XYZ file of C-alpha atoms in Angstrom:
645
model
C 10.080 28.453 29.813
C 11.260 28.580 33.380
C 14.764 27.220 34.050
C 14.917 25.462 37.244
C 17.612 26.662 39.527
C 19.484 23.433 39.469
C 17.984 21.891 35.718
C 20.477 20.621 33.703
C 23.232 22.309 32.034
C 22.313 24.685 29.048
C 23.742 21.867 26.709
C 21.897 19.292 27.694
C 18.844 21.154 27.195
C 18.534 20.580 24.582
C 19.235 16.943 24.517
C 16.210 16.410 27.170
C 13.798 18.578 25.261
C 14.698 15.827 21.630
C 13.590 13.270 24.175
C 9.964 12.256 24.147
C 8.038 11.187 27.206
C 8.323 7.890 26.504
C 12.603 7.491 26.346
C 12.649 9.033 30.282
C 12.525 5.054 32.014
C 16.180 4.801 30.174
C 17.904 6.515 33.213
C 16.944 3.852 35.349
C 17.605 0.859 33.299
C 21.326 2.390 32.481
C 21.663 3.053 36.547
C 20.528 -0.927 37.039
C 23.137 -2.282 34.505
C 25.917 0.190 36.131
C 25.039 -1.834 39.494
C 25.122 -4.673 38.329
C 28.895 -4.614 36.949
C 30.453 -2.495 39.791
C 28.517 -4.161 42.464
C 31.137 -5.609 44.334
C 33.143 -2.293 44.021
C 29.910 -0.622 45.161
C 29.639 -2.763 47.853
C 33.183 -2.291 48.809
C 33.574 1.184 48.396
C 29.935 1.465 50.309
C 30.186 -0.641 52.600
C 33.543 -2.449 52.746
C 32.669 -5.814 51.600
C 34.488 -7.974 49.938
C 33.399 -11.503 47.740
C 35.745 -13.799 46.893
C 34.441 -16.964 44.315
C 35.404 -20.692 45.204
C 37.614 -20.911 41.902
C 39.192 -17.561 43.242
C 41.819 -16.283 45.716
C 42.092 -12.377 46.741
C 45.253 -10.762 47.012
C 45.024 -7.879 49.360
C 47.224 -4.240 48.351
C 47.102 -2.671 51.459
C 47.404 1.681 50.383
C 48.358 3.038 53.981
C 47.885 2.610 57.257
C 45.968 5.007 59.457
C 46.704 3.899 62.744
C 50.026 1.407 63.767
C 53.497 1.641 64.341
C 54.144 -0.261 61.257
C 53.166 1.703 58.223
C 55.785 1.315 56.175
C 57.630 -1.818 54.731
C 61.584 -2.659 56.118
C 64.151 -2.062 53.399
C 64.131 -5.066 50.796
C 61.354 -6.480 52.052
C 58.210 -6.459 49.121
C 55.464 -8.330 50.942
C 54.061 -7.156 54.347
C 54.050 -9.623 57.333
C 52.604 -6.571 60.005
C 49.802 -4.406 58.378
C 52.084 -2.299 56.617
C 51.193 -0.820 53.387
C 52.218 -3.018 50.082
C 51.547 -6.217 49.294
C 50.009 -8.210 51.699
C 51.367 -12.039 52.932
C 47.751 -13.105 53.773
C 45.229 -13.727 50.799
C 41.431 -13.978 50.789
C 40.231 -17.699 50.425
C 36.903 -17.990 48.950
C 34.043 -16.561 51.656
C 32.858 -12.572 52.276
C 34.715 -10.767 54.182
C 33.832 -6.693 55.603
C 35.780 -3.666 56.262
C 38.178 -4.075 53.123
C 37.025 -0.375 52.228
C 37.613 0.691 48.632
C 39.721 3.478 49.142
C 41.983 1.478 51.140
C 42.486 -2.022 50.131
C 42.613 -2.993 46.493
C 41.687 -6.991 46.539
C 42.399 -8.897 43.408
C 40.890 -12.227 42.419
C 43.531 -14.317 41.280
C 43.179 -18.269 39.431
C 44.071 -20.888 41.657
C 47.327 -22.413 40.730
C 46.299 -25.932 38.998
C 49.489 -28.420 37.955
C 47.998 -30.826 35.443
C 49.156 -34.446 35.201
C 52.828 -35.229 34.012
C 54.216 -32.062 35.072
C 55.958 -30.249 38.578
C 55.187 -26.371 39.590
C 58.886 -25.029 40.097
C 58.528 -21.768 42.806
C 60.381 -18.688 42.499
C 60.308 -16.786 45.763
C 60.448 -12.790 44.948
C 60.788 -12.315 48.383
C 62.220 -13.790 51.810
C 66.061 -14.578 53.318
C 69.268 -14.444 51.175
C 70.369 -16.848 49.630
C 73.764 -18.922 51.085
C 77.118 -17.949 49.746
C 77.525 -20.084 46.756
C 73.968 -21.683 47.081
C 71.806 -21.542 43.791
C 68.092 -23.577 45.911
C 66.354 -22.129 48.748
C 66.242 -24.367 50.676
C 62.656 -25.966 52.031
C 60.517 -24.714 54.657
C 56.631 -25.588 56.199
C 54.777 -23.409 54.215
C 52.011 -25.713 53.270
C 53.429 -26.557 49.758
C 53.765 -22.828 49.336
C 49.703 -21.732 50.304
C 50.783 -20.007 53.343
C 53.142 -17.258 52.477
C 53.500 -16.133 55.674
C 54.437 -18.713 57.262
C 56.604 -19.405 54.277
C 58.696 -15.756 55.297
C 58.423 -15.866 58.495
C 60.258 -19.275 58.780
C 62.965 -18.699 57.295
C 62.497 -18.894 53.278
C 64.665 -17.653 51.362
C 64.202 -15.712 48.254
C 64.897 -17.378 44.582
C 64.317 -20.393 43.363
C 63.648 -23.166 45.758
C 64.256 -26.300 45.526
C 60.754 -27.502 46.469
C 58.013 -27.881 43.998
C 54.106 -28.793 43.427
C 53.238 -31.807 42.140
C 49.700 -32.034 39.999
C 47.042 -30.726 41.825
C 45.337 -27.217 42.786
C 47.012 -24.911 45.176
C 46.246 -21.323 46.809
C 49.224 -19.322 46.147
C 49.878 -15.803 46.949
C 51.955 -14.641 43.099
C 52.702 -10.992 45.189
C 55.530 -13.779 46.600
C 55.620 -16.765 44.581
C 55.445 -17.527 40.839
C 54.838 -20.424 39.356
C 56.505 -21.832 35.956
C 55.347 -25.426 34.825
C 58.001 -28.265 33.897
C 57.633 -31.619 32.747
C 57.888 -34.751 34.569
C 61.015 -36.833 33.731
C 60.705 -39.915 31.401
C 63.713 -42.288 31.881
C 62.752 -44.986 29.047
C 63.423 -48.261 28.570
C 66.470 -50.038 28.489
C 68.066 -46.714 29.080
C 70.031 -44.861 32.047
C 70.353 -41.047 33.377
C 72.979 -39.769 33.751
C 72.556 -37.221 36.662
C 74.190 -33.761 37.273
C 73.250 -32.104 39.936
C 73.418 -27.901 40.321
C 72.926 -27.346 43.691
C 75.259 -28.962 46.255
C 78.750 -28.888 48.011
C 82.165 -28.530 46.063
C 83.260 -32.014 44.338
C 85.845 -33.453 46.549
C 89.690 -32.751 45.596
C 90.759 -35.019 42.844
C 87.269 -36.802 42.152
C 84.900 -36.383 39.214
C 81.651 -36.892 40.563
C 80.232 -36.470 44.101
C 79.771 -38.711 46.346
C 77.509 -41.332 46.466
C 74.483 -39.508 48.654
C 71.239 -41.707 50.108
C 67.550 -40.716 51.373
C 67.047 -38.603 48.219
C 64.604 -40.847 46.674
C 66.289 -40.873 43.663
C 67.157 -37.086 43.258
C 63.450 -36.029 43.871
C 64.078 -34.658 47.529
C 66.518 -31.957 46.191
C 66.829 -30.117 50.428
C 66.985 -33.744 51.307
C 70.266 -34.076 49.229
C 71.551 -30.994 50.011
C 71.274 -31.697 54.516
C 73.041 -34.933 53.734
C 75.848 -33.084 52.408
C 75.612 -33.825 48.430
C 77.702 -32.510 45.980
C 77.406 -30.663 42.269
C 78.332 -31.725 39.511
C 78.358 -35.517 37.830
C 77.210 -38.376 40.883
C 77.915 -42.099 40.892
C 74.416 -42.623 40.801
C 72.200 -43.727 38.152
C 68.396 -43.601 37.516
C 66.593 -46.515 36.160
C 63.889 -46.434 33.668
C 60.728 -44.846 35.268
C 59.011 -41.223 35.737
C 60.504 -38.978 38.332
C 59.398 -35.517 39.740
C 62.687 -33.660 39.706
C 62.865 -30.464 40.430
C 64.809 -29.345 36.582
C 66.720 -26.109 38.243
C 68.473 -28.588 40.556
C 69.142 -31.604 38.297
C 70.137 -32.579 34.627
C 69.218 -35.948 33.709
C 70.776 -37.188 30.040
C 69.822 -40.285 29.244
C 72.550 -43.151 27.688
C 71.722 -46.199 26.437
C 72.435 -49.620 29.357
C 75.725 -51.244 29.050
C 75.351 -54.195 27.033
C 78.275 -57.086 27.677
C 77.106 -60.032 24.487
C 77.761 -63.733 24.849
C 81.023 -64.466 24.291
C 82.500 -61.285 25.858
C 83.024 -60.099 28.998
C 83.362 -56.264 30.473
C 86.562 -55.247 31.518
C 85.233 -51.848 34.009
C 87.807 -49.372 34.014
C 86.923 -46.967 37.101
C 87.726 -43.209 37.324
C 85.849 -42.894 40.520
C 86.795 -44.022 43.788
C 89.002 -44.394 46.477
C 92.105 -46.132 45.366
C 92.256 -49.280 45.955
C 94.790 -52.212 46.968
C 96.484 -54.308 44.170
C 95.736 -57.273 44.129
C 97.098 -58.866 40.789
C 100.172 -59.838 42.712
C 103.441 -59.407 42.153
C 103.965 -61.408 38.983
C 102.138 -58.624 37.193
C 103.523 -55.731 37.092
C 101.732 -54.095 33.907
C 99.484 -52.097 36.263
C 97.088 -51.824 39.797
C 94.043 -54.194 39.602
C 91.620 -53.415 42.159
C 88.508 -54.055 44.123
C 85.012 -53.171 42.453
C 84.829 -49.498 43.678
C 87.376 -48.628 43.545
C 89.730 -46.450 41.607
C 91.771 -48.599 38.221
C 90.991 -51.463 36.440
C 88.043 -54.044 38.838
C 89.764 -57.495 39.184
C 86.334 -58.875 38.363
C 85.073 -58.756 34.978
C 81.662 -57.907 34.091
C 79.830 -60.922 32.357
C 76.747 -61.226 29.608
C 74.033 -59.258 30.186
C 72.790 -55.531 30.637
C 73.995 -53.068 33.204
C 73.390 -49.769 34.413
C 76.162 -48.512 34.251
C 77.382 -44.296 34.573
C 79.506 -44.531 31.406
C 80.727 -41.384 32.741
C 82.481 -42.464 35.037
C 83.143 -46.416 34.165
C 84.984 -47.240 30.572
C 83.886 -50.672 30.037
C 86.384 -52.790 27.431
C 84.754 -55.517 25.622
C 86.908 -58.734 25.710
C 85.806 -61.619 23.778
C 86.359 -64.852 25.284
C 85.202 -67.061 22.327
C 88.219 -67.761 19.671
C 89.093 -64.178 18.142
C 90.407 -64.962 14.539
C 92.733 -61.596 12.976
C 93.069 -62.132 9.292
C 96.389 -60.465 8.226
C 95.156 -60.267 4.387
C 93.690 -57.513 2.645
C 90.680 -58.626 1.550
C 89.315 -60.340 4.449
C 88.249 -58.860 7.589
C 86.370 -60.170 10.601
C 83.067 -58.405 12.125
C 84.592 -57.168 15.857
C 86.817 -55.150 13.319
C 90.330 -55.615 15.316
C 91.794 -56.381 12.457
C 90.220 -53.946 10.279
C 94.234 -52.513 10.388
C 96.142 -55.607 9.761
C 97.207 -56.225 5.790
C 99.134 -58.872 3.837
C 102.657 -59.894 4.830
C 105.208 -59.379 2.175
C 108.219 -61.092 3.043
C 111.743 -61.334 1.126
C 113.097 -64.920 0.280
C 116.483 -66.479 0.783
C 116.916 -65.958 -3.022
C 115.920 -62.367 -2.940
C 112.151 -62.823 -4.018
C 109.701 -60.538 -2.554
C 106.527 -62.395 -2.173
C 103.498 -61.934 -0.340
C 101.074 -64.214 2.184
C 97.657 -64.130 4.234
C 98.195 -65.277 8.189
C 94.884 -66.081 10.230
C 96.018 -66.242 13.976
C 93.342 -67.620 16.437
C 93.712 -66.438 20.472
C 91.770 -66.803 23.029
C 91.267 -64.466 26.043
C 90.135 -66.649 29.439
C 87.517 -64.792 31.838
C 90.412 -64.318 34.472
C 92.575 -62.985 32.468
C 90.854 -60.255 31.051
C 91.628 -57.517 33.864
C 95.539 -58.240 33.021
C 95.303 -57.985 29.199
C 92.690 -54.654 29.767
C 95.422 -53.690 32.425
C 98.407 -53.989 30.451
C 97.347 -52.865 27.207
C 94.182 -50.626 27.449
C 91.891 -51.988 25.423
C 92.110 -54.858 22.426
C 93.674 -52.941 19.547
C 95.988 -52.237 21.870
C 97.002 -55.710 22.343
C 96.808 -56.529 18.005
C 99.178 -53.416 17.136
C 100.929 -53.865 20.238
C 101.811 -57.607 20.379
C 100.359 -59.524 17.606
C 101.326 -57.545 14.535
C 104.835 -56.722 15.564
C 105.706 -60.738 17.010
C 103.750 -62.119 13.719
C 104.557 -59.925 10.448
C 108.255 -60.585 12.313
C 108.205 -63.919 12.843
C 106.914 -64.698 9.066
C 109.743 -62.265 7.544
C 112.485 -63.791 10.130
C 111.101 -67.507 8.391
C 111.510 -66.326 5.099
C 114.407 -64.832 5.130
C 115.633 -68.209 5.843
C 114.716 -70.254 2.710
C 114.109 -69.509 -1.079
C 110.384 -68.832 -2.599
C 109.718 -72.745 -3.566
C 111.064 -74.530 -0.268
C 109.179 -71.476 1.788
C 105.831 -72.928 -0.419
C 106.984 -76.513 -0.207
C 107.718 -76.576 3.781
C 104.473 -74.912 4.104
C 102.982 -77.261 7.336
C 106.478 -77.121 8.998
C 106.308 -73.509 8.707
C 102.701 -73.139 10.109
C 103.661 -75.281 13.688
C 106.577 -74.151 13.810
C 104.906 -70.166 13.577
C 101.932 -71.102 15.941
C 105.051 -72.498 18.564
C 106.530 -69.576 18.959
C 103.135 -67.394 18.611
C 101.859 -68.988 21.617
C 105.494 -69.097 23.703
C 105.295 -65.347 22.686
C 101.040 -64.871 23.928
C 101.419 -66.809 26.956
C 104.015 -63.884 28.788
C 100.981 -61.622 27.839
C 98.411 -63.872 29.775
C 97.051 -64.657 26.029
C 96.505 -68.041 24.156
C 97.768 -69.021 20.732
C 94.716 -71.225 19.627
C 96.502 -71.673 15.801
C 98.103 -69.891 13.469
C 97.153 -70.408 9.878
C 99.113 -69.893 6.848
C 96.660 -68.467 4.183
C 96.749 -67.468 0.351
C 100.627 -66.901 -0.883
C 101.658 -65.159 -3.894
C 105.423 -65.538 -5.013
C 106.253 -63.204 -7.825
C 104.947 -63.445 -11.438
C 107.504 -65.034 -12.986
C 108.908 -67.714 -10.690
C 105.072 -68.582 -10.464
C 105.620 -69.052 -14.638
C 108.638 -71.130 -13.648
C 106.514 -72.882 -11.255
C 103.781 -73.206 -13.580
C 105.888 -74.703 -16.434
C 108.111 -76.988 -14.701
C 104.697 -77.855 -12.699
C 102.267 -78.467 -16.055
C 105.823 -80.610 -17.244
C 105.491 -82.930 -14.596
C 101.932 -83.229 -14.634
C 102.297 -84.027 -18.167
C 104.690 -86.545 -17.433
C 102.242 -87.828 -15.261
C 99.659 -87.530 -17.381
C 101.753 -89.576 -20.350
C 102.965 -92.517 -16.995
C 99.115 -92.474 -16.026
C 97.976 -92.950 -19.963
C 100.684 -95.406 -20.214
C 99.781 -97.366 -16.789
C 95.666 -96.876 -17.848
C 96.877 -99.151 -21.628
C 98.422 -101.138 -19.869
C 96.160 -101.961 -16.865
C 93.573 -101.631 -20.178
C 95.541 -104.412 -21.916
C 95.693 -106.325 -18.715
C 91.605 -106.378 -18.088
C 91.533 -107.640 -21.940
C 93.776 -110.374 -20.848
C 92.345 -111.179 -17.710
C 88.465 -110.476 -20.185
C 89.804 -113.107 -22.013
C 90.872 -115.492 -19.922
C 87.632 -115.054 -17.645
C 85.433 -115.801 -20.727
C 87.479 -118.824 -21.061
C 87.259 -119.473 -17.667
C 83.785 -119.877 -18.090
C 83.459 -122.183 -20.759
C 86.013 -124.122 -18.188
C 83.872 -123.707 -15.454
C 81.532 -124.900 -17.821
C 83.336 -127.829 -18.887
C 84.336 -128.434 -15.450
C 80.644 -128.230 -14.381
C 80.032 -130.628 -17.297
C 82.077 -133.386 -16.597
C 81.449 -133.075 -12.631
C 77.725 -133.158 -14.129
C 78.556 -136.093 -15.975
C 80.677 -138.349 -13.249
C 77.848 -137.105 -11.642
C 75.439 -138.479 -13.857
C 77.817 -141.308 -14.540
C 77.466 -141.786 -11.289
C 73.951 -141.741 -10.950
C 73.661 -144.021 -13.930
C 75.821 -146.786 -12.119
C 74.088 -146.759 -9.541
C 71.066 -146.597 -11.003
C 72.058 -149.622 -13.345
C 73.324 -151.300 -10.254
C 69.979 -150.779 -8.441
C 67.833 -151.950 -12.344
C 70.853 -154.944 -12.012
C 69.515 -155.718 -8.527
C 65.659 -154.688 -9.478
C 66.019 -157.074 -12.872
C 67.864 -159.789 -10.924
C 65.229 -160.145 -8.336
C 62.892 -159.363 -11.210
C 64.727 -162.434 -13.109
C 64.557 -164.486 -10.335
C 61.093 -163.859 -9.370
C 60.253 -164.053 -13.058
C 62.367 -167.087 -13.323
C 61.097 -169.200 -10.316
C 57.139 -168.204 -11.890
C 58.509 -168.714 -15.563
C 60.054 -172.321 -14.240
C 56.517 -172.862 -12.414
C 54.749 -171.693 -14.908
C 57.071 -173.910 -17.709
C 56.860 -176.918 -15.188
C 52.813 -176.476 -15.842
C 53.002 -175.309 -19.632
C 54.972 -178.702 -19.397
C 53.085 -180.976 -18.415
C 50.318 -179.439 -19.971
C 51.645 -179.495 -23.200
C 53.040 -183.185 -22.211
C 49.288 -183.782 -21.974
C 48.806 -182.232 -24.798
C 51.362 -183.518 -27.107
C 50.105 -187.051 -25.559
C 46.990 -186.326 -26.225
C 47.740 -184.504 -29.702
C 49.914 -187.411 -30.653
C 47.365 -190.387 -29.682
C 44.832 -187.993 -31.773
C 47.568 -187.783 -34.580
C 48.630 -191.517 -34.544
C 44.970 -192.185 -34.542
C 44.075 -189.648 -37.265
C 47.400 -191.469 -38.961
C 46.098 -194.798 -38.122
C 43.002 -194.156 -40.451
C 43.947 -192.294 -42.488
C 47.017 -194.679 -43.329
C 44.460 -197.505 -43.267
C 41.887 -195.425 -45.604
C 45.236 -195.073 -48.108
C 45.738 -198.537 -48.180
C 42.394 -199.702 -48.708
C 42.439 -196.803 -51.520
C 46.084 -198.272 -52.761
C 44.227 -201.667 -52.400
C 41.662 -200.188 -54.883
C 42.808 -198.519 -57.315
C 46.609 -199.184 -57.312
C 49.591 -197.788 -56.488
C 49.796 -195.719 -59.501
C 46.478 -194.261 -59.859
C 46.158 -193.514 -56.661
C 49.448 -191.046 -57.196
C 48.425 -189.491 -59.957
C 44.424 -189.209 -58.364
C 46.102 -187.248 -55.244
C 48.424 -185.154 -57.505
C 45.392 -184.255 -59.455
C 43.748 -183.182 -56.694
C 46.539 -181.152 -54.866
C 46.980 -178.983 -58.617
C 43.534 -178.596 -58.450
C 42.991 -177.671 -54.370
C 45.682 -175.538 -55.126
C 45.893 -174.240 -58.692
C 49.271 -175.008 -59.305
C 50.501 -174.286 -62.869
C 51.290 -177.200 -64.644
C 52.560 -174.907 -67.777
C 54.220 -171.926 -68.329
C 52.822 -168.099 -69.710
C 55.912 -168.242 -71.938
C 58.099 -170.072 -73.005
C 61.592 -169.156 -73.987
C 63.713 -171.719 -75.392
C 66.766 -171.938 -77.304
C 67.086 -173.960 -80.598
C 68.954 -174.794 -83.776
C 72.410 -173.613 -83.967
C 70.859 -170.290 -82.362
C 73.553 -169.174 -79.425
C 71.771 -166.353 -78.281
C 68.266 -168.209 -78.089
C 68.024 -168.011 -74.548
C 68.910 -163.750 -74.771
C 66.849 -163.151 -76.847
C 63.829 -165.046 -74.993
C 64.816 -162.508 -72.322
C 64.649 -159.656 -74.009
C 61.264 -160.573 -76.589
C 60.048 -160.777 -72.579
C 61.427 -156.846 -71.525
C 60.013 -155.625 -74.672
C 56.466 -157.361 -73.849
C 56.963 -156.022 -70.062
C 57.836 -152.274 -71.257
C 54.401 -152.590 -73.815
C 52.086 -154.821 -71.092
C 53.334 -152.505 -68.519
C 53.469 -154.999 -66.303
C 55.789 -158.058 -65.478
C 55.725 -161.384 -66.951
C 56.339 -164.316 -65.567
C 58.646 -166.124 -67.574
C 60.311 -169.391 -67.209
C 63.656 -169.462 -68.564
C 64.858 -173.880 -68.816
C 68.611 -174.007 -69.638
C 67.639 -176.160 -72.839
C 65.019 -177.689 -74.404
C 64.247 -181.013 -73.055
C 61.761 -183.270 -74.717
C 61.847 -185.188 -71.120
C 58.758 -185.076 -69.419
C 57.885 -182.778 -66.159
C 58.532 -184.621 -63.072
C 56.630 -186.597 -60.589
C 55.612 -183.631 -57.690
C 55.946 -186.702 -55.834
C 58.851 -188.151 -56.424
């Protein structure tokens, strides 16, 4: 085979000989792939054309300078402003550019700088002027939010950390000059306060622990305005309240602390470590410290009332002073919630007779609101008031008081000693602008041996009282029983009295009723007498008439009978007529002429009559009936008398 003078190298001849004629189309395809992959480079290399996409910027690096006097960067600069070789200050925005030959320019596509919500972009400049001596941050210059590097450098922008920063958004940043660091926004929570410490600014004034108050920096969000206004570095008297802030963390340091709360029933006395020396407003009588107006260094005359305050407790101290009654206990087993008496203990005293004993004391005090600043100016805090005044005053008073008396007398005069202690302690507290409300003696614990003696004595006294009480109870019971008996008798007496009264009243009623009845009877009798009289008169007249008529009748009948009897007598004779009438009467009235039994006595028997009676009795018993007997005195033979004689 003839070798083509411009054929492939000999080491490739074997490869082409092995390729089939159908695989020769791979060469154009591979060339197309290469063009598609490197078309930007090919365009720049062949025509000097550069295309910047919409989401990119072009960072330009100039490799060399062909024409012009500015061929090299000035000493100490890294960004070219006048076409020098090196990193260029101008960037290529999205679009089409010519004459950027690949052998002279290198174009680096850089993503846009995006600052998300809730973040800020801190800017570090790699080039620019030198910072002033002692400065930490470069001052702000007009450079379209760091999107115009040339304007930044020509306007006097300084290298290093910038006071200005980027808020959330999208920016075209030349990263050859600027480095962007993301930082979180500053959040101050509710009921919290942001304590600010600036990291740049003028030095603090001599004798001050914080910088002076500076205005116009929008809560330290405008660092350049703060620095321009002469703000000092270090702790700031101003604070930041709850909210979200764009704060340059290279400029400020924020510490969150709770808001200062003054509870109800107390005030807050402000002790300021910051500010100018003020004029003492406490007056000539108060010689225990300066009390100044608000805003000056020292104890403020006007305390803070109940509420919440956004105070910088790094330059202020708040002393809480109770304005309600405050109870302090000198007792081992009891302490109040305020804990001011947690170091107080039961007072040990010694009596006149040498007995040591313990007693608990409670002291009630009150600090008026207008005196709170004086109390703090004098003592510094409430604990010092307790330890420097109340504790020694009360302890020494009761120790001195106990030495003037024995234990028993101390116990028996507790009420008087409590009143004396109140008066003495109140007089002492008035000197310290504190009102003493009351002093109370609690538990008194004498020695056990003495207590046993007192207990035995008391038991004996109580037993005596018990016996006396029982005796009195028995006497009372006796008196009660006596009175009960009297009461029972009294009941009967009352009943009798009531009976007498009732009887008297009944009698009176009866008398009155009898009088009424008598009067009634009199009236009735008079009426009846009148009626009887009238009736009697009428009856008399009737009887008289009737009697007359009857008499005339009887007279007529008698006359008739007499005439009849006379005729009969005349006709029969007197004796015969008599016998005839007797026989008629005996027959008509059935008169017995002869007795059924006749007992007579005769002869010489003197008991004839008695024998007759016994016989009659015997016959009565035998017959079951009574037999009439006729016992004549003596048997006579005389005939019966004539009934008409």
